[in-house]
Short mmCIF file of C-alpha atoms in Angstrom, two decimals:
data_model
loop_
_atom_site.label_atom_id
_atom_site.label_comp_id
_atom_site.label_asym_id
_atom_site.label_seq_id
_atom_site.Cartn_x
_atom_site.Cartn_y
_atom_site.Cartn_z
CA UNK Y 205 110.11 104.06 87.65
CA UNK Y 206 109.78 100.74 89.39
CA UNK Y 207 109.15 97.39 87.74
CA UNK Y 208 108.67 94.33 89.91
CA UNK Y 209 107.64 90.78 89.23
CA UNK Y 210 107.33 87.88 91.59
CA UNK Y 211 107.33 84.32 90.24
CA UNK Y 212 105.62 85.60 87.11
CA UNK Y 213 104.68 82.68 84.87
CA UNK Y 214 102.68 82.13 81.74
CA UNK Y 215 101.68 78.82 80.22
CA UNK Y 216 99.69 78.71 76.99
CA UNK Y 217 97.08 76.00 76.51
CA UNK Y 218 98.35 74.28 79.67
CA UNK Y 219 101.31 73.04 77.61
CA UNK Y 220 103.68 75.75 76.46
CA UNK Y 221 105.54 77.60 79.16
CA UNK Y 222 106.48 80.99 77.82
CA UNK Y 223 107.55 82.55 81.11
CA UNK Y 224 108.67 80.68 84.21
CA UNK Y 225 108.90 82.13 87.72
CA UNK Y 226 110.33 85.46 86.63
CA UNK Y 227 111.29 87.53 89.65
CA UNK Y 228 112.84 90.96 89.39
CA UNK Y 229 112.80 94.34 91.09
CA UNK Y 230 114.11 97.30 89.14
CA UNK Y 231 114.15 100.97 89.86
CA UNK Y 232 115.26 102.73 86.74
CA UNK Y 233 114.75 105.34 84.06
CA UNK Y 234 115.93 105.31 80.48
CA UNK Y 235 115.87 102.26 78.23
CA UNK Y 236 115.48 98.73 79.55
CA UNK Y 237 116.39 96.30 76.77
CA UNK Y 238 115.09 92.76 76.80
CA UNK Y 239 116.91 90.24 74.65
CA UNK Y 240 116.51 86.56 74.03
CA UNK Y 241 116.00 84.05 71.26
CA UNK Y 242 112.67 83.42 69.61
CA UNK Y 243 110.38 81.96 72.24
CA UNK Y 244 112.42 83.33 75.14
CA UNK Y 245 109.33 85.03 76.57
CA UNK Y 246 110.08 88.65 75.68
CA UNK Y 247 106.71 89.40 74.11
CA UNK Y 248 104.84 87.49 76.81
CA UNK Y 249 106.59 89.58 79.47
CA UNK Y 250 105.67 92.80 77.65
CA UNK Y 251 102.06 91.72 77.10
CA UNK Y 252 101.56 90.79 80.75
CA UNK Y 253 103.20 93.92 82.11
CA UNK Y 254 101.28 96.12 79.67
CA UNK Y 255 98.00 94.57 80.94
CA UNK Y 256 97.15 92.90 77.61
CA UNK Y 257 97.58 89.35 78.84
CA UNK Y 258 96.78 87.60 82.11
CA UNK Y 259 99.62 85.71 83.75
CA UNK Y 260 99.06 82.07 84.69
CA UNK Y 261 100.58 82.68 88.11
CA UNK Y 262 102.72 85.16 89.98
CA UNK Y 263 102.41 88.91 89.97
CA UNK Y 264 103.74 92.00 88.25
CA UNK Y 265 103.83 95.62 89.40
CA UNK Y 266 104.49 98.90 87.68
CA UNK Y 267 105.26 101.73 90.06
CA UNK Y 268 103.88 99.47 92.80
CA UNK Y 269 100.55 98.96 91.06
CA UNK Y 270 99.45 95.40 90.34
CA UNK Y 271 99.10 94.81 86.59
CA UNK Y 272 96.21 92.41 87.22
CA UNK Y 273 94.11 93.88 90.01
CA UNK Y 274 94.99 97.53 89.33
CA UNK Y 275 95.06 97.37 85.54
CA UNK Y 276 92.96 100.55 85.18
CA UNK Y 277 95.46 102.54 87.25
CA UNK Y 278 98.43 100.95 85.47
CA UNK Y 279 96.98 101.88 82.07
CA UNK Y 280 97.07 105.56 83.02
CA UNK Y 281 100.86 105.25 83.22
CA UNK Y 282 101.77 103.07 80.28
CA UNK Y 283 101.73 103.10 76.50
CA UNK Y 284 102.62 100.24 74.19
CA UNK Y 285 103.52 99.58 70.58
CA UNK Y 286 102.90 95.85 70.11
CA UNK Y 287 104.96 93.67 67.83
CA UNK Y 288 103.73 94.03 64.22
CA UNK Y 289 101.61 97.11 65.00
CA UNK Y 290 101.41 99.49 62.09
CA UNK Y 291 99.57 102.69 61.27
CA UNK Y 292 96.08 102.36 59.80
CA UNK Y 293 96.60 102.90 56.06
CA UNK Y 294 93.58 105.18 55.69
CA UNK Y 295 94.79 107.64 58.30
CA UNK Y 296 97.31 110.41 57.85
CA UNK Y 297 100.26 110.52 60.28
CA UNK Y 298 98.63 113.41 62.12
CA UNK Y 299 95.34 111.51 62.42
CA UNK Y 300 97.26 108.46 63.67
CA UNK Y 301 99.01 110.31 66.49
CA UNK Y 302 96.10 112.55 67.44
CA UNK Y 303 93.51 109.76 67.55
CA UNK Y 304 95.74 107.70 69.85
CA UNK Y 305 96.15 110.71 72.13
CA UNK Y 306 92.37 111.17 72.13
CA UNK Y 307 91.99 107.55 73.20
CA UNK Y 308 94.27 108.48 76.07
CA UNK Y 309 91.80 111.24 76.97
CA UNK Y 310 93.32 114.35 75.38
CA UNK Y 311 90.90 116.81 73.82
CA UNK Y 312 90.75 117.02 70.01
CA UNK Y 313 92.66 120.31 70.05
CA UNK Y 314 95.35 119.15 72.49
CA UNK Y 315 95.79 115.91 70.56
CA UNK Y 316 96.25 117.76 67.28
CA UNK Y 317 98.74 120.20 68.75
CA UNK Y 318 100.77 117.44 70.37
CA UNK Y 319 100.48 115.36 67.21
CA UNK Y 320 101.92 118.14 65.06
CA UNK Y 321 104.72 118.63 67.56
CA UNK Y 322 105.54 114.91 67.54
CA UNK Y 323 105.60 114.78 63.74
CA UNK Y 324 107.86 117.83 63.63
CA UNK Y 325 110.30 116.13 66.00
CA UNK Y 326 110.13 113.05 63.84
CA UNK Y 327 110.91 114.95 60.67
CA UNK Y 328 107.52 114.06 59.17
CA UNK Y 329 106.06 117.56 59.14
CA UNK Y 330 105.73 117.60 55.34
CA UNK Y 331 103.77 114.35 55.40
CA UNK Y 332 101.20 115.30 58.03
CA UNK Y 333 98.32 115.01 55.61
CA UNK Y 334 99.51 112.17 53.41
CA UNK Y 335 97.95 108.76 53.94
CA UNK Y 336 100.14 106.52 56.10
CA UNK Y 337 100.19 103.78 53.47
CA UNK Y 338 102.44 106.04 51.39
CA UNK Y 339 105.12 106.19 54.10
CA UNK Y 340 108.24 104.04 53.90
CA UNK Y 341 108.66 101.09 56.29
CA UNK Y 342 111.02 103.12 58.47
CA UNK Y 343 108.67 106.09 58.58
CA UNK Y 344 105.77 103.83 59.58
CA UNK Y 345 107.71 102.36 62.50
CA UNK Y 346 108.87 105.81 63.57
CA UNK Y 347 105.29 106.99 63.40
CA UNK Y 348 104.15 104.18 65.70
CA UNK Y 349 106.88 104.99 68.18
CA UNK Y 350 106.10 108.71 67.99
CA UNK Y 351 102.44 107.92 68.60
CA UNK Y 352 103.11 106.53 72.07
CA UNK Y 353 106.09 108.70 72.88
CA UNK Y 354 104.00 111.83 72.27
CA UNK Y 355 101.75 110.77 75.15
CA UNK Y 356 102.33 111.60 78.81
CA UNK Y 357 102.86 107.91 79.72
CA UNK Y 358 105.99 107.57 81.87
CA UNK Y 359 106.39 103.88 81.00
CA UNK Y 360 106.49 102.90 77.32
CA UNK Y 361 106.69 99.35 75.98
CA UNK Y 362 108.14 98.85 72.50
CA UNK Y 363 108.03 95.27 71.27
CA UNK Y 364 110.62 94.84 68.54
CA UNK Y 365 110.08 98.30 67.07
CA UNK Y 366 112.91 98.06 64.54
CA UNK Y 367 112.39 94.57 63.16
CA UNK Y 368 112.71 94.57 59.39
CA UNK Y 369 114.20 98.02 59.15
CA UNK Y 370 117.43 98.76 57.34
CA UNK Y 371 120.43 99.88 59.36
CA UNK Y 372 120.04 103.60 58.69
CA UNK Y 373 116.34 103.59 59.54
CA UNK Y 374 117.15 101.75 62.75
CA UNK Y 375 119.79 104.34 63.57
CA UNK Y 376 117.25 107.13 63.07
CA UNK Y 377 114.89 105.38 65.43
CA UNK Y 378 117.67 104.90 67.98
CA UNK Y 379 118.32 108.65 67.92
CA UNK Y 380 114.63 109.28 68.48
CA UNK Y 381 114.50 106.86 71.40
CA UNK Y 382 117.67 108.25 72.98
CA UNK Y 383 116.10 111.70 72.82
CA UNK Y 384 112.78 110.52 74.23
CA UNK Y 385 114.06 108.39 77.10
CA UNK Y 386 114.53 111.33 79.46
CA UNK Y 387 112.16 111.22 82.44
CA UNK Y 388 110.59 107.96 81.38
CA UNK Y 389 111.20 104.27 81.18
CA UNK Y 390 111.20 102.66 77.75
CA UNK Y 391 110.98 98.87 77.84
CA UNK Y 392 112.34 97.65 74.55
CA UNK Y 393 112.47 94.11 73.23
CA UNK Y 394 114.76 93.44 70.32
CA UNK Y 395 116.52 90.74 68.35
CA UNK Y 396 119.25 93.19 67.40
CA UNK Y 397 121.87 92.82 70.11
CA UNK Y 398 123.75 95.84 68.84
CA UNK Y 399 120.57 97.86 69.39
CA UNK Y 400 120.16 96.55 72.93
CA UNK Y 401 123.80 97.36 73.64
CA UNK Y 402 123.68 100.89 72.24
CA UNK Y 403 120.35 101.85 73.75
CA UNK Y 404 119.99 99.76 76.89
CA UNK Y 405 120.76 101.41 80.19
CA UNK Y 406 119.94 98.01 81.66
CA UNK Y 407 119.69 94.74 79.79
CA UNK Y 408 117.68 91.64 80.66
CA UNK Y 409 118.51 88.30 79.08
CA UNK Y 410 115.70 85.77 78.87
CA UNK Y 411 116.02 82.19 77.70
CA UNK Y 412 113.21 79.63 77.41
CA UNK Y 413 111.01 81.76 79.63
CA UNK Y 414 113.58 82.08 82.39
CA UNK Y 415 115.56 85.06 83.59
CA UNK Y 416 119.21 84.46 82.74
CA UNK Y 417 120.63 87.72 84.00
CA UNK Y 418 119.94 91.40 84.29
CA UNK Y 419 122.18 94.43 84.60
CA UNK Y 420 124.21 97.07 82.84
CA UNK Y 421 126.36 95.85 79.97
CA UNK Y 422 129.50 96.17 82.11
CA UNK Y 423 127.91 94.09 84.87
CA UNK Y 424 126.99 91.37 82.40
CA UNK Y 425 130.42 91.48 80.82
CA UNK Y 426 132.07 91.15 84.21
CA UNK Y 427 130.24 87.88 84.80
CA UNK Y 428 131.23 86.03 81.62
CA UNK Y 429 134.38 83.96 81.24
CA UNK Y 430 135.53 85.70 78.07
CA UNK Y 431 134.95 89.44 78.53
CA UNK Y 432 137.61 90.63 76.08
CA UNK Y 433 138.16 90.14 72.39
CA UNK Y 434 141.50 90.37 70.68
CA UNK Y 435 141.32 91.01 66.95
CA UNK Y 436 144.49 89.96 65.17
CA UNK Y 437 145.09 90.96 61.54
CA UNK Y 438 147.76 88.53 60.33
CA UNK Y 439 147.92 85.30 58.29
CA UNK Y 440 150.63 83.91 60.57
CA UNK Y 441 148.68 84.01 63.80
CA UNK Y 442 148.09 80.61 65.36
CA UNK Y 443 147.37 79.76 68.94
CA UNK Y 444 146.08 76.87 71.01
CA UNK Y 445 144.88 77.50 74.54
CA UNK Y 446 141.95 75.89 76.30
CA UNK Y 447 141.13 79.08 78.15
CA UNK Y 448 140.82 81.08 74.96
CA UNK Y 449 138.15 80.88 72.29
CA UNK Y 450 139.66 81.34 68.84
CA UNK Y 451 137.48 82.29 65.86
CA UNK Y 452 139.27 82.66 62.51
CA UNK Y 453 137.16 85.22 60.62
CA UNK Y 454 139.20 85.08 57.42
CA UNK Y 455 142.73 84.06 56.38
CA UNK Y 456 144.08 87.35 57.69
CA UNK Y 457 141.73 88.02 60.58
CA UNK Y 458 141.26 86.09 63.82
CA UNK Y 459 139.15 86.94 66.86
CA UNK Y 460 140.27 85.60 70.21
CA UNK Y 461 137.96 85.73 73.22
CA UNK Y 462 139.34 85.48 76.72
CA UNK Y 463 139.94 86.99 80.11
CA UNK Y 464 141.94 90.19 80.53
CA UNK Y 465 144.94 88.28 81.89
CA UNK Y 466 144.96 85.80 79.04
CA UNK Y 467 144.44 88.41 76.32
CA UNK Y 468 147.05 90.80 77.64
CA UNK Y 469 149.39 87.86 78.07
CA UNK Y 470 149.47 87.52 74.29
CA UNK Y 471 150.69 91.06 73.72
CA UNK Y 472 154.45 90.36 73.84
CA UNK Y 473 154.05 87.61 71.24
CA UNK Y 474 152.03 89.89 68.95
CA UNK Y 475 154.43 92.81 69.31
CA UNK Y 476 157.51 90.63 68.77
CA UNK Y 477 155.99 89.19 65.61
CA UNK Y 478 154.87 92.64 64.41
CA UNK Y 479 151.25 91.63 64.09
CA UNK Y 480 148.51 94.25 63.94
CA UNK Y 481 145.86 93.84 66.61
CA UNK Y 482 143.17 95.58 68.63
CA UNK Y 483 141.71 94.69 72.01
CA UNK Y 484 138.08 95.41 72.75
CA UNK Y 485 135.58 94.55 75.40
CA UNK Y 486 133.29 91.75 74.32
CA UNK Y 487 130.16 92.99 72.57
CA UNK Y 488 126.69 92.10 73.80
CA UNK Y 489 126.38 89.46 71.09
CA UNK Y 490 129.45 87.70 72.46
CA UNK Y 491 128.18 88.04 76.03
CA UNK Y 492 124.76 86.78 74.93
CA UNK Y 493 126.29 83.74 73.23
CA UNK Y 494 128.27 82.94 76.35
CA UNK Y 495 125.15 83.22 78.50
CA UNK Y 496 122.71 81.41 76.27
CA UNK Y 497 125.01 79.34 74.04
CA UNK Y 498 123.70 76.62 71.74
CA UNK Y 499 123.60 76.50 68.00
CA UNK Y 500 121.30 78.73 66.00
CA UNK Y 501 117.89 77.12 65.79
CA UNK Y 502 118.39 74.92 68.83
CA UNK Y 503 115.52 75.38 71.26
CA UNK Y 504 114.05 77.98 68.96
CA UNK Y 505 110.31 78.34 69.38
CA UNK Y 506 107.48 80.39 68.10
CA UNK Y 507 107.91 83.98 69.25
CA UNK Y 508 106.01 84.46 72.51
CA UNK H 90 95.83 114.81 83.70
CA UNK H 91 92.08 114.98 83.40
CA UNK H 92 90.96 112.49 80.80
CA UNK H 93 87.92 113.22 78.64
CA UNK H 94 85.65 110.26 77.91
CA UNK H 95 84.04 112.27 75.11
CA UNK H 96 87.44 112.48 73.38
CA UNK H 97 87.95 108.74 73.76
CA UNK H 98 84.57 108.06 72.12
CA UNK H 99 85.25 110.66 69.43
CA UNK H 100 88.57 108.98 68.60
CA UNK H 101 86.76 105.74 67.71
CA UNK H 102 84.20 107.62 65.62
CA UNK H 103 86.87 109.56 63.75
CA UNK H 104 89.11 106.57 63.09
CA UNK H 105 86.46 104.02 62.21
CA UNK H 106 84.05 106.14 60.21
CA UNK H 107 84.78 109.82 59.58
CA UNK H 108 88.40 109.46 58.43
CA UNK H 109 87.56 106.25 56.54
CA UNK H 110 84.65 107.93 54.72
CA UNK H 111 86.72 111.00 53.90
CA UNK H 112 89.69 109.01 52.66
CA UNK H 113 87.77 106.16 50.98
CA UNK H 114 84.27 107.42 49.88
CA UNK H 115 83.63 104.17 48.01
CA UNK H 116 82.72 102.51 51.35
CA UNK H 117 79.55 104.61 51.46
CA UNK H 118 78.23 102.99 48.29
CA UNK H 119 78.96 99.58 49.76
CA UNK H 120 76.87 100.20 52.90
CA UNK H 121 74.05 101.72 50.87
CA UNK H 122 73.87 98.94 48.32
CA UNK H 123 73.30 95.85 50.52
CA UNK H 124 69.89 96.79 52.06
CA UNK H 125 68.71 98.51 48.89
CA UNK H 126 69.45 95.48 46.71
CA UNK H 127 67.07 93.19 48.64
CA UNK H 128 64.55 96.01 48.98
CA UNK H 129 64.49 96.37 45.20
CA UNK H 130 64.18 92.62 44.58
CA UNK H 131 61.31 92.19 47.09
CA UNK H 132 59.51 95.28 45.81
CA UNK H 133 59.73 94.24 42.16
CA UNK H 134 58.87 90.58 42.87
CA UNK H 135 55.76 91.60 44.84
CA UNK H 136 54.82 94.23 42.27
CA UNK H 137 55.15 96.92 44.94
CA UNK H 138 52.86 95.22 47.47
CA UNK H 139 55.64 94.50 49.95
CA UNK H 140 57.44 97.83 49.61
CA UNK H 141 56.36 99.08 53.09
CA UNK H 142 57.48 95.79 54.73
CA UNK H 143 60.73 95.77 52.79
CA UNK H 144 61.40 99.43 53.63
CA UNK H 145 61.18 98.66 57.36
CA UNK H 146 63.10 95.41 56.74
CA UNK H 147 65.91 97.38 55.11
CA UNK H 148 66.15 99.45 58.28
CA UNK H 149 66.47 96.27 60.36
CA UNK H 150 69.10 94.95 57.96
CA UNK H 151 70.97 98.21 58.24
CA UNK H 152 71.02 97.90 62.03
CA UNK H 153 72.21 94.28 61.86
CA UNK H 154 74.81 95.20 59.25
CA UNK H 155 76.23 97.67 61.75
CA UNK H 156 76.98 94.74 64.04
CA UNK H 157 78.54 92.56 61.35
CA UNK H 158 80.58 95.54 60.10
CA UNK H 159 81.65 96.24 63.67
CA UNK H 160 82.75 92.64 64.04
CA UNK H 161 84.86 92.90 60.89
CA UNK H 162 86.26 96.33 61.78
CA UNK H 163 87.20 95.34 65.31
CA UNK H 164 88.72 92.09 64.14
CA UNK H 165 90.78 93.93 61.51
CA UNK H 166 91.94 96.55 64.02
CA UNK H 167 92.78 93.87 66.57
CA UNK H 168 94.38 91.14 64.50
CA UNK H 169 95.86 92.89 61.48
CA UNK H 170 96.76 96.32 62.79
CA UNK H 171 97.24 95.48 66.51
CA UNK H 172 95.43 98.70 67.34
CA UNK H 173 93.21 97.06 69.95
CA UNK H 174 96.27 95.95 71.93
CA UNK H 175 97.35 99.58 72.07
CA UNK H 176 93.89 100.59 73.24
CA UNK H 177 93.69 97.82 75.85
CA UNK H 178 96.90 99.18 77.39
CA UNK H 179 95.59 102.74 77.35
CA UNK H 180 93.20 104.55 79.71
CA UNK H 181 90.27 103.75 77.37
CA UNK H 182 88.00 101.08 78.84
CA UNK H 183 86.37 98.34 76.79
CA UNK H 184 82.96 99.98 77.32
CA UNK H 185 84.11 103.38 76.09
CA UNK H 186 85.87 101.79 73.12
CA UNK H 187 82.84 99.74 72.13
CA UNK H 188 80.43 102.67 72.55
CA UNK H 189 82.66 104.79 70.29
CA UNK H 190 82.93 102.01 67.74
CA UNK H 191 79.16 101.41 67.83
CA UNK H 192 78.46 105.09 67.22
CA UNK H 193 81.02 105.03 64.42
CA UNK H 194 78.97 102.33 62.69
CA UNK H 195 75.87 104.53 62.95
CA UNK H 196 77.82 107.48 61.55
CA UNK H 197 78.92 105.21 58.72
CA UNK H 198 75.29 104.35 58.04
CA UNK H 199 73.95 107.91 58.14
CA UNK H 200 73.57 108.27 54.33
CA UNK H 201 71.83 104.86 54.12
CA UNK H 202 69.67 105.58 57.15
CA UNK H 203 68.67 108.97 55.79
CA UNK H 204 67.61 107.39 52.50
CA UNK H 205 65.67 104.60 54.23
CA UNK H 206 63.92 106.97 56.66
CA UNK H 207 62.77 109.13 53.74
CA UNK H 208 61.53 105.98 51.97
CA UNK H 209 59.68 104.91 55.11
CA UNK H 210 58.11 108.33 55.62
CA UNK H 211 56.80 108.30 52.02
CA UNK H 212 55.66 104.69 51.70
CA UNK H 213 54.94 103.44 55.21
CA UNK H 214 51.84 104.87 56.82
CA UNK H 215 52.25 104.76 60.57
CA UNK H 216 51.14 106.74 63.60
CA UNK H 217 53.50 108.82 65.73
CA UNK H 218 53.39 106.09 68.41
CA UNK H 219 54.09 103.50 65.73
CA UNK H 220 57.13 105.54 64.64
CA UNK H 221 58.38 105.65 68.21
CA UNK H 222 57.91 101.89 68.61
CA UNK H 223 59.84 101.24 65.39
CA UNK H 224 62.59 103.57 66.60
CA UNK H 225 62.89 101.67 69.91
CA UNK H 226 62.76 98.40 68.00
CA UNK H 227 65.65 99.57 65.79
CA UNK H 228 67.63 100.76 68.80
CA UNK H 229 67.22 97.34 70.45
CA UNK H 230 68.23 95.33 67.39
CA UNK H 231 71.17 97.70 66.93
CA UNK H 232 72.30 97.02 70.51
CA UNK H 233 71.88 93.30 69.87
CA UNK H 234 73.96 93.33 66.69
CA UNK H 235 76.66 95.57 68.15
CA UNK H 236 77.01 93.31 71.19
CA UNK H 237 77.15 90.24 68.98
CA UNK H 238 79.73 91.90 66.74
CA UNK H 239 81.93 92.89 69.67
CA UNK H 240 81.61 89.50 71.33
CA UNK H 241 82.60 87.62 68.18
CA UNK H 242 85.38 90.03 67.28
CA UNK H 243 87.22 89.31 70.51
CA UNK H 244 87.36 85.64 69.57
CA UNK H 245 88.45 85.97 65.96
CA UNK H 246 92.12 85.47 65.30
CA UNK H 247 92.28 86.75 61.74
CA UNK H 248 90.31 88.57 59.08
CA UNK H 249 89.40 85.40 57.13
CA UNK H 250 87.67 83.98 60.22
CA UNK H 251 85.96 87.32 60.70
CA UNK H 252 84.62 87.27 57.12
CA UNK H 253 83.36 83.77 57.85
CA UNK H 254 81.31 85.00 60.82
CA UNK H 255 79.87 87.90 58.80
CA UNK H 256 79.05 85.61 55.91
CA UNK H 257 77.05 83.37 58.25
CA UNK H 258 75.37 86.10 60.28
CA UNK H 259 74.13 88.23 57.44
CA UNK H 260 71.86 85.61 55.74
CA UNK H 261 70.86 84.01 59.06
CA UNK H 262 69.77 87.29 60.59
CA UNK H 263 68.48 89.31 57.67
CA UNK H 264 68.02 87.52 54.37
CA UNK H 265 66.36 84.24 55.39
CA UNK H 266 64.19 85.33 58.38
CA UNK H 267 60.99 87.29 57.71
CA UNK H 268 62.64 90.69 57.72
CA UNK H 269 61.81 91.76 54.17
CA UNK H 270 58.50 89.86 54.06
CA UNK H 271 55.76 88.99 56.61
CA UNK H 272 56.17 85.87 58.73
CA UNK H 273 52.79 84.65 57.52
CA UNK H 274 54.46 83.87 54.20
CA UNK H 275 56.36 81.04 55.87
CA UNK H 276 54.37 77.79 56.06
CA UNK H 277 54.22 75.72 59.24
CA UNK H 278 56.27 74.01 60.67
CA UNK H 279 59.13 76.12 59.18
CA UNK H 280 57.70 79.20 60.82
CA UNK H 281 58.96 77.95 64.18
CA UNK H 282 62.50 77.92 62.81
CA UNK H 283 62.18 81.61 61.99
CA UNK H 284 61.75 82.30 65.70
CA UNK H 285 65.32 81.18 66.29
CA UNK H 286 66.44 84.51 64.87
CA UNK H 287 66.05 87.63 67.08
CA UNK H 288 65.44 89.67 63.94
CA UNK H 289 62.13 87.82 63.49
CA UNK H 290 60.87 89.39 66.74
CA UNK H 291 62.19 92.81 65.73
CA UNK H 292 60.52 92.38 62.39
CA UNK H 293 57.20 91.31 63.96
CA UNK H 294 57.22 94.41 66.14
CA UNK H 295 57.92 96.67 63.15
CA UNK H 296 55.44 94.91 60.88
CA UNK H 297 52.73 95.16 63.53
CA UNK H 298 53.03 98.94 63.26
CA UNK H 299 52.83 98.93 59.48
CA UNK H 300 49.72 96.76 59.46
CA UNK H 301 51.27 93.76 57.72
CA UNK H 302 51.16 91.44 60.70
CA UNK H 303 48.92 91.37 63.74
CA UNK H 304 50.52 89.36 66.55
CA UNK H 305 47.92 90.51 69.11
CA UNK H 306 48.82 92.01 72.49
CA UNK H 307 50.26 88.75 73.78
CA UNK H 308 52.35 88.08 70.66
CA UNK H 309 53.51 91.70 70.58
CA UNK H 310 54.54 91.52 74.27
CA UNK H 311 56.30 88.19 73.82
CA UNK H 312 58.22 89.58 70.86
CA UNK H 313 59.46 92.48 72.98
CA UNK H 314 60.31 90.28 75.96
CA UNK H 315 62.29 87.81 73.85
CA UNK H 316 64.06 90.56 71.91
CA UNK H 317 65.01 92.45 75.07
CA UNK H 318 66.07 89.28 76.88
CA UNK H 319 68.35 88.16 74.04
CA UNK H 320 69.78 91.66 73.66
CA UNK H 321 70.33 91.99 77.41
CA UNK H 322 72.01 88.61 77.66
CA UNK H 323 74.27 89.29 74.71
CA UNK H 324 75.19 92.75 75.94
CA UNK H 325 76.09 91.24 79.30
CA UNK H 326 78.19 88.59 77.59
CA UNK H 327 79.89 91.18 75.41
CA UNK H 328 80.80 93.34 78.37
CA UNK H 329 81.70 90.64 80.84
CA UNK H 330 82.85 87.60 79.00
CA UNK H 331 84.53 88.90 75.88
CA UNK H 332 88.29 88.83 75.87
CA UNK H 333 89.33 92.45 76.20
CA UNK H 334 92.42 91.29 78.05
CA UNK H 335 93.59 87.89 76.85
CA UNK H 336 93.90 84.86 79.07
#
């Protein structure tokens, strides 16, 4: 699947720039995670590319079809679960999935068959005929995802599908997405960096409407100054080095971020002093902080 | 894959009326009660004299209510459930979606319509041609209200605003204008104000067939022209100018 944008911009009310000259060209399958702070432009990007919202300027293409002038053709190929979408409370899960498939043009019978299949895969087969309002929060989100995933659309947009879910429910949804990503492109926005890291075959970082970087996690890691983290479990560990970032987590636990050379340079000291330690590659949250930086709340905007 | 437009329309009907009626039957009483309440009041207050006018008026109200209900339903599905965003990004076009939703409102009204048609057959003496004219009149006012409902729904940002629109439209289009009573009951110069509402023209057309108002050939023709012009303009606006895809 190919996603392209050229100088894609969106300004609301001629004042608020949510997306600024976004240019990218991607040819990929699997899960494309989009991360960024509130107001980074994640939802705006999804809404424009899923033909819900007109851009102010620039262009966007899905499989070489213009999302503005060829919206009808694009809509044959995409499906979207918007942020905050939820199942209609008066419908059963089967009615939810099958009616969406009918809106996509499936016959009543096909939609019901595919709906039952989707619910079986989801582990909701016993609840086919219960009203959706009786489902748990996690089941409702899974149902929304299953609704679009059960369609034939090769490109699926999921705007923060796991927001508000507990860890185990999120994990269940991750498993579902990992299973469903074969032969299609799932464009996923999320605030959970761990989720983006686990699921994302490619990751895009947005900040204040601008593209910060894009690539596989290893590519992103390779570009930051502090790609490794040393975790030291000792109350005697103390170090001062301008090229290292030291974060004491507790009295007996310290995280040290740095380059491979710097981190591995500390090994003899740690071994000599019999300190327990582990060395890991920096997680996406650490990479994200290094890219975007700033204190929590700084530059935070309404979610666009 | 070959996409079936019939299925896309059926999806709207199932979701917005059939499944809702099956799962929440109380909504049927709600739709039945509104036109019947005014019908009863007018009939009792006029000691039965205005029953034929009110019976036709209740039909007009039912058609207009379809539009206000549509406006509320669409607004709820768009703003609260985000369903419309999912539909916008699907192969369903705005026209197919709105046609399905409009039919769903009719399906919703079937019990009320059945009751009112029986009432009209018993109490309103009209010719076959008169019946056909009333049918066309109802179809036009239905198209008007559906277009208005769709147009407004695309501009509402939440359900409270949507209730506000419905609360304004319902009295302005059905309770205050001469829908349940003849226009001749309104003294001049207030009668001119009544002509600001398209339902007045629909009502004049219907009442001319029941013998309660005689607008003459010119008045009858003007009523049709105005009603069709307003309906046409609003339908055009609904299809072309409403915000299916947001700016």
